[in-house]
Every structure is written in structure tokens, then in C-alpha cells.
Amino acid sequence: MKVEHIIFDLDNTLYSSTSAMDAGITRRMMEAVAEFFGVDIDTAAKMRRENLPKFSTTLEWLRSEGLSDTEKYFAQVHPENEADELSPDENLRELISGISQSRVILTNSPREHAERVLKKLNVADLFSAVVDIRACGLQGKPYEVAYRTALEKCGGDISNTIFLDDQLKYTDGFRALGGTAVLVGEQNGRPLNCASPIFERLPHGKQGELLKINSIYFLPDLLNKF
């Protein structure tokens, strides 16, 4: 496989899942759920844990329960000052700019969130496009339309594009199309079983291939193996 294009997830992929932003987003989601159902935070968290596996996102679940004001939800979960929770990464720009493949962002968040994060990380100009949840008709990953929209934006196809994400259900969505997906990060419920930054390579078949790297900083090593 010759990798000519890369589709990047945003949150917990370009930055660590230990970031204060991850905790902030989760807290605000719980507040939105609690407000919508009229319950306390602990009950909201329990309801989300029980229901989220059936849906692509918390938003999709709430919409199935009758939420209609998606813009209010976006504003609540992603306030204008949210980037204050994210620490700058002085090394990320050098990493991304050193990758020769074309690059787009695919996120289940709204565009304004992506723009804030990319600006804070000083890499906004290094991606040719941002495909957000609105661009997919509110059907984000792991729906096929999300990946197809990102592929169209980057000018690639399944045969020459890889997709990076920190959640297995989203990498599985890309693999279901026959693509090669890369699971990023240590906190994904699957233990490392070797010293290499790549710990798993599944065979091709009806589904595509799954690889794993511990962090975005192992991406150049991975690309050298294609």
C-alpha cells in the first residue's frame, strides 16, 4: 500500500487523552445530558454509559430522545473559551509538517471546536480541510458518509488513505469499508503486547487492516513501514 493521504481524528489523537480538555468536554456533556433529562450529574453519567454503545455520539443518542436544538448543545459542550483547557504542544507542528501526505481532519465535533483546537496547537494551516459533524449531516463516525466525505475532501480513496483515531469503534468503521485504520493512544482497552510502537497488524479480508501506535509521535515510524 502506498499512503498518499491521511485522515486524522482530532480530540485525543492530536493531543493526549490526559488533557484537561478531554475532562472538560466530558463534564459539559454530562451537564447537557442532566439538563435535558432533568436529572443529576451522576444519573446522567449512568444513563450515558448505558446508552452510548448503541449510538455513534452522545448527540445522536440525545437526538433519538427528542433533542432538537443541536446548536444549543454544541455551544454548551464547546464554549468559546474551551481552548484554555488545552496545553500548547511545541513539537506537534514539526511532526505534522514533516509528513508528506495530504492531511484532513475528521471530527464528530462542530467546526468551531476543531478550529479552536488546531489554532491552539499551531497546526491549523497544515490541514487542507476540516470535515465536522455538520458536514456529514450530523452523521459522524462510524457512519460511512463521514469517511466518504473525508475521502472526497482529501482526494483519496480506500486504497491509498489511512485513518487515525483513538476510538476502536471509529477505526472499525473505516475498516468496514476495506480501509487501513490506525488506533492511536494507550487508553483504548487493549494492552500492548510488544515493545514496538505498532502492536497489532490484522490480516486483510472483508475488512481492512488495523494498526496501533501509542501516540501521534509514532506516526512517522509507522509510515516508514508501508
mmCIF file of N, CA and C in Angstrom, residues 109-226:
data_model
loop_
_atom_site.group_PDB
_atom_site.id
_atom_site.type_symbol
_atom_site.label_atom_id
_atom_site.label_comp_id
_atom_site.label_asym_id
_atom_site.label_seq_id
_atom_site.Cartn_x
_atom_site.Cartn_y
_atom_site.Cartn_z
ATOM 1 N N SER A 109 -17.112 16.530 16.260
ATOM 2 C CA SER A 109 -17.405 17.804 16.905
ATOM 3 C C SER A 109 -17.740 18.849 15.847
ATOM 4 N N PRO A 110 -18.264 20.003 16.245
ATOM 5 C CA PRO A 110 -18.535 21.072 15.285
ATOM 6 C C PRO A 110 -17.253 21.767 14.840
ATOM 7 N N ARG A 111 -17.322 22.431 13.712
ATOM 8 C CA ARG A 111 -16.147 23.066 13.121
ATOM 9 C C ARG A 111 -15.474 24.058 14.056
ATOM 10 N N GLU A 112 -16.267 24.836 14.785
ATOM 11 C CA GLU A 112 -15.672 25.858 15.637
ATOM 12 C C GLU A 112 -14.772 25.238 16.707
ATOM 13 N N HIS A 113 -15.130 24.063 17.189
ATOM 14 C CA HIS A 113 -14.266 23.368 18.146
ATOM 15 C C HIS A 113 -12.957 22.970 17.485
ATOM 16 N N ALA A 114 -13.055 22.394 16.293
ATOM 17 C CA ALA A 114 -11.846 21.976 15.578
ATOM 18 C C ALA A 114 -10.936 23.166 15.316
ATOM 19 N N GLU A 115 -11.511 24.268 14.914
ATOM 20 C CA GLU A 115 -10.698 25.447 14.619
ATOM 21 C C GLU A 115 -9.986 25.959 15.861
ATOM 22 N N ARG A 116 -10.659 25.933 17.004
ATOM 23 C CA ARG A 116 -10.023 26.377 18.248
ATOM 24 C C ARG A 116 -8.861 25.470 18.637
ATOM 25 N N VAL A 117 -9.089 24.166 18.521
ATOM 26 C CA VAL A 117 -8.050 23.211 18.893
ATOM 27 C C VAL A 117 -6.847 23.334 17.968
ATOM 28 N N LEU A 118 -7.087 23.372 16.673
ATOM 29 C CA LEU A 118 -5.990 23.446 15.709
ATOM 30 C C LEU A 118 -5.204 24.747 15.861
ATOM 31 N N LYS A 119 -5.912 25.832 16.154
ATOM 32 C CA LYS A 119 -5.227 27.110 16.374
ATOM 33 C C LYS A 119 -4.366 27.045 17.628
ATOM 34 N N LYS A 120 -4.900 26.472 18.699
ATOM 35 C CA LYS A 120 -4.139 26.382 19.954
ATOM 36 C C LYS A 120 -2.901 25.505 19.776
ATOM 37 N N LEU A 121 -3.025 24.469 18.962
ATOM 38 C CA LEU A 121 -1.896 23.569 18.717
ATOM 39 C C LEU A 121 -0.954 24.087 17.629
ATOM 40 N N ASN A 122 -1.319 25.220 17.001
ATOM 41 C CA ASN A 122 -0.494 25.860 15.974
ATOM 42 C C ASN A 122 -0.284 24.975 14.746
ATOM 43 N N VAL A 123 -1.356 24.282 14.341
ATOM 44 C CA VAL A 123 -1.248 23.414 13.163
ATOM 45 C C VAL A 123 -2.407 23.620 12.190
ATOM 46 N N ALA A 124 -3.200 24.656 12.376
ATOM 47 C CA ALA A 124 -4.399 24.837 11.559
ATOM 48 C C ALA A 124 -4.092 24.878 10.066
ATOM 49 N N ASP A 125 -2.982 25.512 9.707
ATOM 50 C CA ASP A 125 -2.642 25.672 8.295
ATOM 51 C C ASP A 125 -2.049 24.402 7.681
ATOM 52 N N LEU A 126 -1.826 23.376 8.476
ATOM 53 C CA LEU A 126 -1.197 22.156 7.980
ATOM 54 C C LEU A 126 -2.216 21.114 7.513
ATOM 55 N N PHE A 127 -3.497 21.449 7.619
ATOM 56 C CA PHE A 127 -4.558 20.550 7.164
ATOM 57 C C PHE A 127 -5.362 21.243 6.079
ATOM 58 N N SER A 128 -5.643 20.522 4.997
ATOM 59 C CA SER A 128 -6.319 21.135 3.853
ATOM 60 C C SER A 128 -7.807 21.312 4.075
ATOM 61 N N ALA A 129 -8.387 20.572 5.014
ATOM 62 C CA ALA A 129 -9.827 20.672 5.247
ATOM 63 C C ALA A 129 -10.171 20.114 6.624
ATOM 64 N N VAL A 130 -11.292 20.577 7.144
ATOM 65 C CA VAL A 130 -11.882 20.025 8.363
ATOM 66 C C VAL A 130 -13.266 19.516 8.004
ATOM 67 N N VAL A 131 -13.495 18.228 8.202
ATOM 68 C CA VAL A 131 -14.814 17.631 7.996
ATOM 69 C C VAL A 131 -15.429 17.451 9.379
ATOM 70 N N ASP A 132 -16.423 18.280 9.676
ATOM 71 C CA ASP A 132 -17.022 18.225 11.005
ATOM 72 C C ASP A 132 -18.367 17.503 10.961
ATOM 73 N N ILE A 133 -19.027 17.439 12.113
ATOM 74 C CA ILE A 133 -20.270 16.686 12.218
ATOM 75 C C ILE A 133 -21.385 17.289 11.362
ATOM 76 N N ARG A 134 -21.377 18.611 11.200
ATOM 77 C CA ARG A 134 -22.405 19.233 10.360
ATOM 78 C C ARG A 134 -22.225 18.867 8.890
ATOM 79 N N ALA A 135 -20.963 18.783 8.448
ATOM 80 C CA ALA A 135 -20.676 18.459 7.053
ATOM 81 C C ALA A 135 -21.159 17.062 6.678
ATOM 82 N N CYS A 136 -21.409 16.237 7.692
ATOM 83 C CA CYS A 136 -21.875 14.861 7.467
ATOM 84 C C CYS A 136 -23.359 14.715 7.784
ATOM 85 N N GLY A 137 -24.064 15.840 7.845
ATOM 86 C CA GLY A 137 -25.480 15.781 8.153
ATOM 87 C C GLY A 137 -25.766 15.260 9.543
ATOM 88 N N LEU A 138 -24.847 15.544 10.479
ATOM 89 C CA LEU A 138 -24.913 15.096 11.873
ATOM 90 C C LEU A 138 -24.726 13.590 12.019
ATOM 91 N N GLN A 139 -24.345 12.934 10.939
ATOM 92 C CA GLN A 139 -23.998 11.511 10.992
ATOM 93 C C GLN A 139 -22.485 11.389 10.884
ATOM 94 N N GLY A 140 -21.824 11.405 12.019
ATOM 95 C CA GLY A 140 -20.378 11.326 12.028
ATOM 96 C C GLY A 140 -19.877 9.901 12.036
ATOM 97 N N LYS A 141 -18.627 9.746 12.410
ATOM 98 C CA LYS A 141 -18.059 8.407 12.569
ATOM 99 C C LYS A 141 -18.913 7.628 13.561
ATOM 100 N N PRO A 142 -19.172 6.352 13.355
ATOM 101 C CA PRO A 142 -18.618 5.461 12.331
ATOM 102 C C PRO A 142 -19.502 5.288 11.094
ATOM 103 N N TYR A 143 -20.394 6.249 10.808
ATOM 104 C CA TYR A 143 -21.209 6.138 9.610
ATOM 105 C C TYR A 143 -20.352 6.300 8.357
ATOM 106 N N GLU A 144 -20.718 5.576 7.328
ATOM 107 C CA GLU A 144 -19.940 5.587 6.081
ATOM 108 C C GLU A 144 -19.839 6.984 5.498
ATOM 109 N N VAL A 145 -20.916 7.773 5.595
ATOM 110 C CA VAL A 145 -20.914 9.099 4.998
ATOM 111 C C VAL A 145 -19.785 9.963 5.538
ATOM 112 N N ALA A 146 -19.417 9.771 6.799
ATOM 113 C CA ALA A 146 -18.342 10.577 7.388
ATOM 114 C C ALA A 146 -17.018 10.283 6.703
ATOM 115 N N TYR A 147 -16.699 9.012 6.549
ATOM 116 C CA TYR A 147 -15.428 8.632 5.920
ATOM 117 C C TYR A 147 -15.421 9.004 4.445
ATOM 118 N N ARG A 148 -16.545 8.800 3.769
ATOM 119 C CA ARG A 148 -16.612 9.131 2.338
ATOM 120 C C ARG A 148 -16.443 10.634 2.131
ATOM 121 N N THR A 149 -17.023 11.441 3.008
ATOM 122 C CA THR A 149 -16.876 12.890 2.891
ATOM 123 C C THR A 149 -15.421 13.297 3.084
ATOM 124 N N ALA A 150 -14.750 12.683 4.064
ATOM 125 C CA ALA A 150 -13.335 12.992 4.310
ATOM 126 C C ALA A 150 -12.465 12.532 3.145
ATOM 127 N N LEU A 151 -12.758 11.373 2.591
ATOM 128 C CA LEU A 151 -12.002 10.882 1.437
ATOM 129 C C LEU A 151 -12.150 11.835 0.247
ATOM 130 N N GLU A 152 -13.347 12.334 0.055
ATOM 131 C CA GLU A 152 -13.575 13.274 -1.041
ATOM 132 C C GLU A 152 -12.782 14.562 -0.828
ATOM 133 N N LYS A 153 -12.750 15.025 0.422
ATOM 134 C CA LYS A 153 -12.034 16.260 0.726
ATOM 135 C C LYS A 153 -10.526 16.128 0.517
ATOM 136 N N CYS A 154 -9.976 14.958 0.840
ATOM 137 C CA CYS A 154 -8.526 14.800 0.703
ATOM 138 C C CYS A 154 -8.126 14.309 -0.687
ATOM 139 N N GLY A 155 -9.111 13.909 -1.494
ATOM 140 C CA GLY A 155 -8.816 13.439 -2.842
ATOM 141 C C GLY A 155 -8.308 12.019 -2.895
ATOM 142 N N GLY A 156 -8.523 11.267 -1.824
ATOM 143 C CA GLY A 156 -8.030 9.895 -1.776
ATOM 144 C C GLY A 156 -9.127 8.873 -1.889
ATOM 145 N N ASP A 157 -8.735 7.618 -1.796
ATOM 146 C CA ASP A 157 -9.696 6.524 -1.741
ATOM 147 C C ASP A 157 -9.173 5.495 -0.736
ATOM 148 N N ILE A 158 -9.945 4.435 -0.559
ATOM 149 C CA ILE A 158 -9.615 3.429 0.447
ATOM 150 C C ILE A 158 -8.234 2.810 0.210
ATOM 151 N N SER A 159 -7.823 2.744 -1.033
ATOM 152 C CA SER A 159 -6.573 2.048 -1.364
ATOM 153 C C SER A 159 -5.320 2.856 -1.045
ATOM 154 N N ASN A 160 -5.438 4.174 -0.883
ATOM 155 C CA ASN A 160 -4.231 4.986 -0.666
ATOM 156 C C ASN A 160 -4.343 5.955 0.518
ATOM 157 N N THR A 161 -5.312 5.698 1.390
ATOM 158 C CA THR A 161 -5.566 6.589 2.519
ATOM 159 C C THR A 161 -5.613 5.795 3.820
ATOM 160 N N ILE A 162 -5.026 6.342 4.877
ATOM 161 C CA ILE A 162 -5.177 5.738 6.199
ATOM 162 C C ILE A 162 -5.934 6.700 7.105
ATOM 163 N N PHE A 163 -6.562 6.138 8.117
ATOM 164 C CA PHE A 163 -7.380 6.914 9.042
ATOM 165 C C PHE A 163 -6.893 6.681 10.461
ATOM 166 N N LEU A 164 -6.680 7.758 11.212
ATOM 167 C CA LEU A 164 -6.193 7.683 12.586
ATOM 168 C C LEU A 164 -7.276 8.133 13.555
ATOM 169 N N ASP A 165 -7.485 7.342 14.622
ATOM 170 C CA ASP A 165 -8.470 7.704 15.631
ATOM 171 C C ASP A 165 -8.110 7.022 16.941
ATOM 172 N N ASP A 166 -8.598 7.581 18.048
ATOM 173 C CA ASP A 166 -8.300 6.987 19.357
ATOM 174 C C ASP A 166 -9.382 6.026 19.832
ATOM 175 N N GLN A 167 -10.484 5.885 19.068
ATOM 176 C CA GLN A 167 -11.571 5.008 19.486
ATOM 177 C C GLN A 167 -11.748 3.853 18.513
ATOM 178 N N LEU A 168 -11.823 2.667 19.083
ATOM 179 C CA LEU A 168 -11.894 1.462 18.271
ATOM 180 C C LEU A 168 -13.148 1.411 17.408
ATOM 181 N N LYS A 169 -14.267 1.884 17.924
ATOM 182 C CA LYS A 169 -15.499 1.803 17.130
ATOM 183 C C LYS A 169 -15.411 2.680 15.878
ATOM 184 N N TYR A 170 -14.562 3.711 15.933
ATOM 185 C CA TYR A 170 -14.402 4.571 14.763
ATOM 186 C C TYR A 170 -13.370 4.014 13.789
ATOM 187 N N THR A 171 -12.299 3.413 14.298
ATOM 188 C CA THR A 171 -11.370 2.747 13.378
ATOM 189 C C THR A 171 -12.055 1.548 12.730
ATOM 190 N N ASP A 172 -12.919 0.866 13.469
ATOM 191 C CA ASP A 172 -13.665 -0.257 12.899
ATOM 192 C C ASP A 172 -14.576 0.204 11.760
ATOM 193 N N GLY A 173 -15.113 1.407 11.882
ATOM 194 C CA GLY A 173 -15.968 1.931 10.822
ATOM 195 C C GLY A 173 -15.222 2.112 9.521
ATOM 196 N N PHE A 174 -13.985 2.592 9.613
ATOM 197 C CA PHE A 174 -13.175 2.765 8.400
ATOM 198 C C PHE A 174 -12.748 1.416 7.842
ATOM 199 N N ARG A 175 -12.396 0.509 8.726
ATOM 200 C CA ARG A 175 -12.006 -0.839 8.301
ATOM 201 C C ARG A 175 -13.155 -1.560 7.608
ATOM 202 N N ALA A 176 -14.376 -1.286 8.036
ATOM 203 C CA ALA A 176 -15.541 -1.943 7.432
ATOM 204 C C ALA A 176 -15.678 -1.594 5.953
ATOM 205 N N LEU A 177 -15.076 -0.474 5.558
ATOM 206 C CA LEU A 177 -15.087 -0.081 4.144
ATOM 207 C C LEU A 177 -13.924 -0.707 3.384
ATOM 208 N N GLY A 178 -13.064 -1.444 4.104
ATOM 209 C CA GLY A 178 -11.896 -2.050 3.487
ATOM 210 C C GLY A 178 -10.634 -1.237 3.658
ATOM 211 N N GLY A 179 -10.694 -0.194 4.472
ATOM 212 C CA GLY A 179 -9.555 0.698 4.625
ATOM 213 C C GLY A 179 -8.596 0.287 5.734
ATOM 214 N N THR A 180 -7.455 0.935 5.761
ATOM 215 C CA THR A 180 -6.449 0.727 6.802
ATOM 216 C C THR A 180 -6.603 1.814 7.854
ATOM 217 N N ALA A 181 -6.818 1.393 9.098
ATOM 218 C CA ALA A 181 -7.042 2.321 10.204
ATOM 219 C C ALA A 181 -5.942 2.150 11.242
ATOM 220 N N VAL A 182 -5.663 3.229 11.950
ATOM 221 C CA VAL A 182 -4.624 3.241 12.968
ATOM 222 C C VAL A 182 -5.237 3.698 14.285
ATOM 223 N N LEU A 183 -5.176 2.843 15.282
ATOM 224 C CA LEU A 183 -5.659 3.168 16.615
ATOM 225 C C LEU A 183 -4.546 3.894 17.355
ATOM 226 N N VAL A 184 -4.834 5.095 17.868
ATOM 227 C CA VAL A 184 -3.822 5.948 18.473
ATOM 228 C C VAL A 184 -4.060 6.062 19.979
ATOM 229 N N GLY A 185 -3.020 5.804 20.768
ATOM 230 C CA GLY A 185 -3.092 6.018 22.204
ATOM 231 C C GLY A 185 -3.103 4.739 23.005
ATOM 232 N N GLU A 186 -2.688 4.847 24.242
ATOM 233 C CA GLU A 186 -2.603 3.693 25.125
ATOM 234 C C GLU A 186 -3.921 3.390 25.813
ATOM 235 N N GLN A 187 -4.791 4.385 25.933
ATOM 236 C CA GLN A 187 -6.031 4.196 26.686
ATOM 237 C C GLN A 187 -7.164 3.798 25.750
ATOM 238 N N ASN A 188 -7.097 2.565 25.238
ATOM 239 C CA ASN A 188 -8.151 2.127 24.324
ATOM 240 C C ASN A 188 -8.665 0.740 24.659
ATOM 241 N N GLY A 189 -8.361 0.258 25.863
ATOM 242 C CA GLY A 189 -8.909 -1.011 26.296
ATOM 243 C C GLY A 189 -8.203 -2.232 25.758
ATOM 244 N N ARG A 190 -7.062 -2.056 25.107
ATOM 245 C CA ARG A 190 -6.344 -3.193 24.542
ATOM 246 C C ARG A 190 -4.875 -3.080 24.931
ATOM 247 N N PRO A 191 -4.333 -4.066 25.631
ATOM 248 C CA PRO A 191 -2.963 -3.949 26.141
ATOM 249 C C PRO A 191 -1.905 -4.080 25.059
ATOM 250 N N LEU A 192 -0.783 -3.443 25.273
ATOM 251 C CA LEU A 192 0.357 -3.623 24.391
ATOM 252 C C LEU A 192 0.924 -5.027 24.593
ATOM 253 N N ASN A 193 1.388 -5.653 23.541
ATOM 254 C CA ASN A 193 1.980 -6.983 23.692
ATOM 255 C C ASN A 193 3.357 -7.100 23.056
ATOM 256 N N CYS A 194 3.954 -5.959 22.719
ATOM 257 C CA CYS A 194 5.335 -5.995 22.261
ATOM 258 C C CYS A 194 5.933 -4.607 22.431
ATOM 259 N N ALA A 195 7.242 -4.498 22.281
ATOM 260 C CA ALA A 195 7.924 -3.230 22.530
ATOM 261 C C ALA A 195 7.783 -2.253 21.371
ATOM 262 N N SER A 196 7.392 -2.728 20.220
ATOM 263 C CA SER A 196 7.260 -1.875 19.045
ATOM 264 C C SER A 196 6.129 -0.879 19.226
ATOM 265 N N PRO A 197 6.245 0.310 18.624
ATOM 266 C CA PRO A 197 5.129 1.251 18.675
ATOM 267 C C PRO A 197 3.905 0.725 17.935
ATOM 268 N N ILE A 198 4.098 -0.239 17.034
ATOM 269 C CA ILE A 198 2.980 -0.893 16.368
ATOM 270 C C ILE A 198 2.762 -2.226 17.075
ATOM 271 N N PHE A 199 1.564 -2.433 17.608
ATOM 272 C CA PHE A 199 1.405 -3.660 18.379
ATOM 273 C C PHE A 199 0.473 -4.658 17.727
ATOM 274 N N GLU A 200 -0.256 -4.254 16.703
ATOM 275 C CA GLU A 200 -1.189 -5.193 16.097
ATOM 276 C C GLU A 200 -1.296 -4.923 14.606
ATOM 277 N N ARG A 201 -1.271 -5.969 13.835
ATOM 278 C CA ARG A 201 -1.497 -5.870 12.405
ATOM 279 C C ARG A 201 -2.411 -7.018 12.017
ATOM 280 N N LEU A 202 -3.663 -6.701 11.746
ATOM 281 C CA LEU A 202 -4.624 -7.732 11.403
ATOM 282 C C LEU A 202 -4.610 -7.992 9.904
ATOM 283 N N PRO A 203 -4.883 -9.220 9.472
ATOM 284 C CA PRO A 203 -4.828 -9.539 8.045
ATOM 285 C C PRO A 203 -5.958 -8.882 7.266
ATOM 286 N N HIS A 204 -5.714 -8.674 5.996
ATOM 287 C CA HIS A 204 -6.764 -8.180 5.109
ATOM 288 C C HIS A 204 -7.818 -9.254 4.925
ATOM 289 N N GLY A 205 -9.020 -8.835 4.659
ATOM 290 C CA GLY A 205 -10.120 -9.761 4.416
ATOM 291 C C GLY A 205 -11.299 -8.924 3.971
ATOM 292 N N LYS A 206 -12.474 -9.282 4.456
ATOM 293 C CA LYS A 206 -13.637 -8.466 4.135
ATOM 294 C C LYS A 206 -13.499 -7.080 4.756
ATOM 295 N N GLN A 207 -12.781 -7.021 5.873
ATOM 296 C CA GLN A 207 -12.493 -5.736 6.488
ATOM 297 C C GLN A 207 -11.039 -5.384 6.234
ATOM 298 N N GLY A 208 -10.749 -4.098 6.382
ATOM 299 C CA GLY A 208 -9.385 -3.650 6.166
ATOM 300 C C GLY A 208 -8.484 -3.973 7.344
ATOM 301 N N GLU A 209 -7.361 -3.299 7.376
ATOM 302 C CA GLU A 209 -6.313 -3.599 8.337
ATOM 303 C C GLU A 209 -6.359 -2.628 9.516
ATOM 304 N N LEU A 210 -6.016 -3.138 10.690
ATOM 305 C CA LEU A 210 -5.918 -2.312 11.886
ATOM 306 C C LEU A 210 -4.498 -2.338 12.413
ATOM 307 N N LEU A 211 -3.937 -1.147 12.630
ATOM 308 C CA LEU A 211 -2.627 -0.992 13.233
ATOM 309 C C LEU A 211 -2.789 -0.184 14.511
ATOM 310 N N LYS A 212 -1.754 -0.146 15.329
ATOM 311 C CA LYS A 212 -1.810 0.641 16.547
ATOM 312 C C LYS A 212 -0.487 1.331 16.826
ATOM 313 N N ILE A 213 -0.575 2.600 17.233
ATOM 314 C CA ILE A 213 0.590 3.328 17.717
ATOM 315 C C ILE A 213 0.228 3.955 19.055
ATOM 316 N N ASN A 214 1.231 4.098 19.915
ATOM 317 C CA ASN A 214 0.973 4.602 21.258
ATOM 318 C C ASN A 214 0.627 6.081 21.288
ATOM 319 N N SER A 215 1.144 6.840 20.348
ATOM 320 C CA SER A 215 0.837 8.265 20.274
ATOM 321 C C SER A 215 1.065 8.737 18.848
ATOM 322 N N ILE A 216 0.592 9.936 18.575
ATOM 323 C CA ILE A 216 0.743 10.517 17.248
ATOM 324 C C ILE A 216 2.209 10.640 16.853
ATOM 325 N N TYR A 217 3.090 10.688 17.839
ATOM 326 C CA TYR A 217 4.506 10.872 17.550
ATOM 327 C C TYR A 217 5.171 9.630 16.961
ATOM 328 N N PHE A 218 4.464 8.502 16.954
ATOM 329 C CA PHE A 218 4.986 7.305 16.299
ATOM 330 C C PHE A 218 4.528 7.211 14.835
ATOM 331 N N LEU A 219 3.766 8.197 14.376
ATOM 332 C CA LEU A 219 3.254 8.134 13.011
ATOM 333 C C LEU A 219 4.354 8.066 11.948
ATOM 334 N N PRO A 220 5.420 8.872 12.023
ATOM 335 C CA PRO A 220 6.478 8.743 11.009
ATOM 336 C C PRO A 220 7.073 7.339 10.951
ATOM 337 N N ASP A 221 7.270 6.694 12.112
ATOM 338 C CA ASP A 221 7.776 5.322 12.131
ATOM 339 C C ASP A 221 6.827 4.383 11.422
ATOM 340 N N LEU A 222 5.538 4.592 11.668
ATOM 341 C CA LEU A 222 4.530 3.751 11.028
ATOM 342 C C LEU A 222 4.548 3.927 9.505
ATOM 343 N N LEU A 223 4.598 5.164 9.061
ATOM 344 C CA LEU A 223 4.556 5.444 7.625
ATOM 345 C C LEU A 223 5.766 4.825 6.909
ATOM 346 N N ASN A 224 6.874 4.733 7.588
ATOM 347 C CA ASN A 224 8.066 4.133 7.001
ATOM 348 C C ASN A 224 7.921 2.633 6.772
ATOM 349 N N LYS A 225 6.930 2.029 7.394
ATOM 350 C CA LYS A 225 6.740 0.573 7.266
ATOM 351 C C LYS A 225 5.843 0.209 6.102
ATOM 352 N N PHE A 226 5.217 1.205 5.467
ATOM 353 C CA PHE A 226 4.377 0.901 4.304
ATOM 354 C C PHE A 226 5.244 0.729 3.062
#
